[in-house]
Amino acid sequence: PPLSEASYPLFTTYRRLLIMVESELQKKFFPRSADGLPGLGLLHYLSESDAGGALPQREPREVLPSVFFTVAWKKMVEELPVALRGQYSAEQALIEIMSYIKGSYRALMSPDGHLTEAEYLHFQGQKLGLPPEHRQGMYRLFRAYERFKKVQGMYDHLDVVHHVYCQWLVEGHTERPIHLLYIDEVQDLTQAELALFFRLTPWAFLRKGMFFCGDVSQTVTHGVDFRFQDVSSMFMHELNGWSDWKAAQVQRRQRAQEDRSELEAAEQRRRDLTEMTDRMASNTRKCNYKRRDRFRQAMLQQGTATEARAETDPAAADLPPPVDTPREVPRVSYLTHNFRCLRGVLQLGNSIQDLMDHAFPCLTE
């Protein structure tokens, strides 16, 4: 049968899909004109062009790998002592920042969009290529990188991913569900980018309508350290309710920050208007009660009992929600045949790969 407009798009890039979702959000990452037309910054993001210098000063510009290597890196290494500058390379820094500090699954769940220094120093969720004793210096480079972006009025791709993820949690799901999702060249995506699919396509995720395909030896995107085993771990966390719990934790921190701001403002008003102290204190308590009730209802809708358990046991607020029955994690299938290569050459390559897997089990896949 002929395809209808509701089937659009059948094929798209990750960035175009991300912008399609971003355009439906009330709080958008890229500014639009008064009539809703996209600006030059958005068009530049979709094109992934290096011509960011030609954009007007008011338009946001992306830190592409070429900009990172030629401009940002020179500013970043100036933050390190002279004796430490030779210990890090630009390619290594890009991988650590984009794949772990900002691009890991845990970083996406963070309200700030990146790991804290303590989390990065003790990070065990992935096999980091950087020794623990060098991570403190790498985090200093990350801070310098974030300052560089702020001064230059720039952003990177993961900033867009985190913005869409957070706004998606606040504003809800789309009215046009995606029932089947096939992702090719998955080795060019970070964990944060892949985790966003779980939120954007819950129908496909819960009904086994997601299929990932790629070759870890053909990664072309700079700064990506991909492992299929990490994808399996992400599925396990999602199926066991970890993602919903972390989302509730983010909302809980945001609500707590809003409550603190409101209480501070109320305290200032009480000092300025002493004659209204009793009435304003009562209004503040009512406001807090209403906010707490709204938060509890939101958590109940998400199917988590974190807040209820926290009332009886404060330490339980930092534990994941209970899981009734664990679900099946999708199996990773390895393709051992290549019809574009001679059989003898393929067997030789497989034998070398087997030796590498045996000698370096944590560094190969």
Coordinates of C-alpha atoms in Angstrom, one line a residue, residues 77-308:
V77 CA 46.0 23.1 28.0
E78 CA 46.9 26.5 29.3
E79 CA 44.9 25.6 32.4
L80 CA 47.3 22.8 33.2
P81 CA 50.8 23.1 34.8
V82 CA 53.6 23.0 32.3
A83 CA 54.8 19.6 33.7
L84 CA 51.4 18.0 33.0
R85 CA 50.7 19.3 29.5
G86 CA 52.6 16.5 27.8
Q87 CA 50.5 13.8 29.5
Y88 CA 47.3 14.4 27.5
S89 CA 46.5 14.7 23.8
A90 CA 43.6 16.5 22.1
E91 CA 42.2 13.2 20.8
Q92 CA 42.3 11.6 24.2
A93 CA 40.6 14.6 25.8
L94 CA 37.9 14.6 23.2
I95 CA 37.1 10.9 23.9
E96 CA 37.1 11.3 27.7
I97 CA 34.8 14.4 27.5
M98 CA 32.4 13.2 24.8
S99 CA 32.2 9.5 25.7
Y100 CA 32.4 9.6 29.5
I101 CA 32.2 13.0 31.3
K102 CA 29.3 14.2 29.1
G103 CA 28.4 11.3 26.9
S104 CA 27.9 8.5 29.3
Y105 CA 24.6 7.1 30.4
R106 CA 25.0 8.4 33.9
A107 CA 26.0 11.8 32.7
L108 CA 22.7 12.2 30.7
M109 CA 20.8 11.5 33.9
S110 CA 22.6 14.3 35.8
P111 CA 20.8 17.6 36.1
D112 CA 24.0 19.4 34.9
G113 CA 24.5 17.1 31.9
H114 CA 27.9 15.8 33.0
L115 CA 29.6 13.8 35.7
T116 CA 30.9 15.6 38.8
E117 CA 34.6 15.4 39.5
A118 CA 34.0 12.8 42.3
E119 CA 31.8 10.7 40.0
Y120 CA 34.4 10.8 37.2
L121 CA 37.3 9.9 39.5
H122 CA 35.4 6.8 40.8
F123 CA 33.6 6.0 37.6
Q124 CA 33.4 2.2 37.1
G125 CA 30.4 2.0 34.7
Q126 CA 32.6 1.7 31.6
K127 CA 36.2 0.7 30.9
L128 CA 37.9 4.0 30.7
G129 CA 41.1 4.1 28.8
L130 CA 42.6 6.8 31.1
P131 CA 44.3 5.6 34.3
P132 CA 42.6 6.9 37.6
E133 CA 45.7 9.0 38.5
H134 CA 45.3 11.0 35.3
R135 CA 41.6 11.7 35.6
Q136 CA 41.9 14.7 37.9
G137 CA 44.0 16.6 35.3
M138 CA 41.5 15.5 32.6
Y139 CA 38.6 17.0 34.6
R140 CA 40.5 20.3 34.8
L141 CA 40.7 20.2 31.0
F142 CA 36.9 19.6 30.9
R143 CA 36.3 22.6 33.1
A144 CA 38.5 24.7 30.8
Y145 CA 36.5 23.4 27.8
E146 CA 33.2 24.4 29.3
R147 CA 34.6 27.9 30.1
F148 CA 35.8 28.2 26.5
K149 CA 32.4 27.4 25.2
K150 CA 30.8 29.9 27.5
V151 CA 33.2 32.7 26.6
Q152 CA 32.9 32.0 22.9
G153 CA 29.1 31.6 23.0
M154 CA 29.4 28.1 21.7
Y155 CA 27.8 24.7 22.4
D156 CA 28.5 21.0 21.5
H157 CA 26.2 18.3 20.3
L158 CA 25.7 16.7 23.7
D159 CA 24.4 20.0 25.0
V160 CA 21.5 19.7 22.6
V161 CA 21.0 16.0 23.5
H162 CA 20.8 16.8 27.3
H163 CA 18.5 19.8 26.7
V164 CA 16.1 17.7 24.7
Y165 CA 16.2 14.9 27.2
C166 CA 15.5 17.1 30.2
Q167 CA 12.7 19.0 28.4
W168 CA 11.2 15.8 27.3
L169 CA 10.9 14.6 30.9
V170 CA 9.2 17.9 31.8
E171 CA 6.8 18.3 28.9
G172 CA 5.9 14.7 28.2
H173 CA 5.7 12.4 25.2
T174 CA 4.9 13.1 21.5
E175 CA 1.5 12.3 20.1
R176 CA 3.1 10.5 17.1
P177 CA 4.7 7.3 18.6
I178 CA 7.6 5.5 16.9
H179 CA 6.8 1.8 16.8
L180 CA 9.9 0.5 15.1
L181 CA 13.4 1.9 15.1
Y182 CA 16.5 0.6 13.2
I183 CA 19.8 2.4 14.0
D184 CA 22.7 1.7 11.6
E185 CA 26.3 2.8 12.3
V186 CA 25.5 2.7 16.0
Q187 CA 29.2 2.8 16.8
D188 CA 29.3 6.5 16.0
L189 CA 26.8 7.3 18.8
T190 CA 27.6 7.9 22.5
Q191 CA 25.7 6.3 25.4
A192 CA 23.8 9.5 26.0
E193 CA 22.6 9.7 22.4
L194 CA 21.5 6.1 22.5
A195 CA 19.7 6.5 25.9
L196 CA 17.7 9.3 24.4
F197 CA 16.1 6.7 22.1
F198 CA 14.7 4.9 25.1
R199 CA 12.8 8.0 26.1
L200 CA 11.7 9.1 22.6
T201 CA 10.5 5.7 21.5
P202 CA 9.1 3.9 24.6
W203 CA 6.6 2.0 22.4
A204 CA 9.5 0.5 20.3
F205 CA 11.6 -0.1 23.4
L206 CA 9.0 -2.0 25.4
R207 CA 7.8 -4.1 22.4
K208 CA 11.3 -5.1 21.2
G209 CA 11.0 -2.7 18.2
M210 CA 14.6 -1.4 18.5
F211 CA 17.4 -2.8 16.4
F212 CA 21.0 -1.6 16.6
C213 CA 23.6 -2.5 14.0
G214 CA 27.2 -1.4 13.6
D215 CA 30.9 -2.3 13.5
V216 CA 33.1 -1.1 16.3
S217 CA 36.1 -1.2 13.9
Q218 CA 34.6 1.4 11.6
T219 CA 34.0 4.3 13.9
V220 CA 34.4 7.6 12.1
T221 CA 33.1 10.1 14.6
H222 CA 35.8 11.7 16.7
G223 CA 35.4 11.4 20.5
V224 CA 33.3 8.2 20.6
D225 CA 34.4 5.1 22.5
F226 CA 31.6 2.6 21.7
R227 CA 31.1 -0.9 23.1
F228 CA 28.1 -3.1 22.4
Q229 CA 28.3 -4.5 26.0
D230 CA 27.6 -1.0 27.2
V231 CA 24.4 -1.0 25.2
S232 CA 23.4 -4.2 26.9
S233 CA 24.0 -2.6 30.3
M234 CA 21.8 0.3 29.3
F235 CA 19.0 -2.0 28.3
M236 CA 19.3 -3.8 31.7
H237 CA 19.1 -0.5 33.6
E238 CA 16.1 0.7 31.6
L239 CA 14.2 -2.6 31.9
N240 CA 14.7 -2.7 35.6
G241 CA 13.3 0.8 36.1
W242 CA 16.6 2.6 36.7
S243 CA 15.9 5.3 34.2
D244 CA 12.5 6.2 35.8
W245 CA 14.1 6.3 39.2
K246 CA 16.9 8.6 38.0
A247 CA 14.3 10.9 36.3
A248 CA 12.5 11.1 39.6
Q249 CA 15.7 11.9 41.4
V250 CA 16.3 14.8 39.0
Q251 CA 12.8 16.1 39.5
R252 CA 13.2 15.8 43.3
R253 CA 16.4 17.9 43.2
Q254 CA 14.7 20.5 41.0
R255 CA 11.7 20.6 43.3
A256 CA 13.9 21.0 46.3
Q257 CA 15.9 23.8 44.7
E258 CA 12.6 25.6 43.8
D259 CA 11.4 25.1 47.3
R260 CA 14.6 26.6 48.8
S261 CA 14.4 29.6 46.4
E262 CA 10.8 30.2 47.4
L263 CA 11.5 30.0 51.1
E264 CA 14.4 32.4 50.8
A265 CA 12.2 34.9 48.9
A266 CA 9.5 34.5 51.5
E267 CA 12.0 35.1 54.3
Q268 CA 13.2 38.3 52.7
R269 CA 9.6 39.6 52.3
R270 CA 8.9 38.8 56.0
R271 CA 11.9 40.9 57.0
D272 CA 10.7 43.8 54.8
L273 CA 7.0 43.6 55.7
T274 CA 6.9 42.5 59.4
E275 CA 3.2 43.2 59.6
M276 CA 2.5 40.4 57.1
T277 CA 4.6 37.8 58.7
D278 CA 1.9 35.4 59.9
R279 CA 0.0 35.5 56.7
M280 CA 3.0 35.0 54.4
A281 CA 4.3 32.1 56.6
S282 CA 0.9 30.4 56.2
N283 CA 1.0 30.9 52.4
T284 CA 4.5 29.5 52.2
R285 CA 3.5 26.4 54.1
K286 CA 0.5 25.9 51.8
C287 CA 2.7 26.4 48.7
N288 CA 5.1 23.7 50.0
Y289 CA 2.3 21.3 50.7
K290 CA 0.8 21.7 47.2
R291 CA 4.3 21.3 45.6
R292 CA 4.9 18.1 47.7
D293 CA 1.5 16.7 46.6
R294 CA 2.2 17.5 42.9
F295 CA 5.6 15.8 43.2
R296 CA 4.1 12.7 44.9
Q297 CA 1.5 12.4 42.1
A298 CA 4.1 12.7 39.4
M299 CA 6.1 9.9 41.0
L300 CA 3.1 7.7 41.3
Q301 CA 2.4 8.2 37.6
Q302 CA 5.9 7.1 36.8
G303 CA 5.4 3.9 38.8
T304 CA 8.1 4.5 41.4
A305 CA 7.8 4.4 45.2
T306 CA 10.9 6.3 46.0
E307 CA 9.2 9.3 47.7
A308 CA 7.0 7.0 49.8

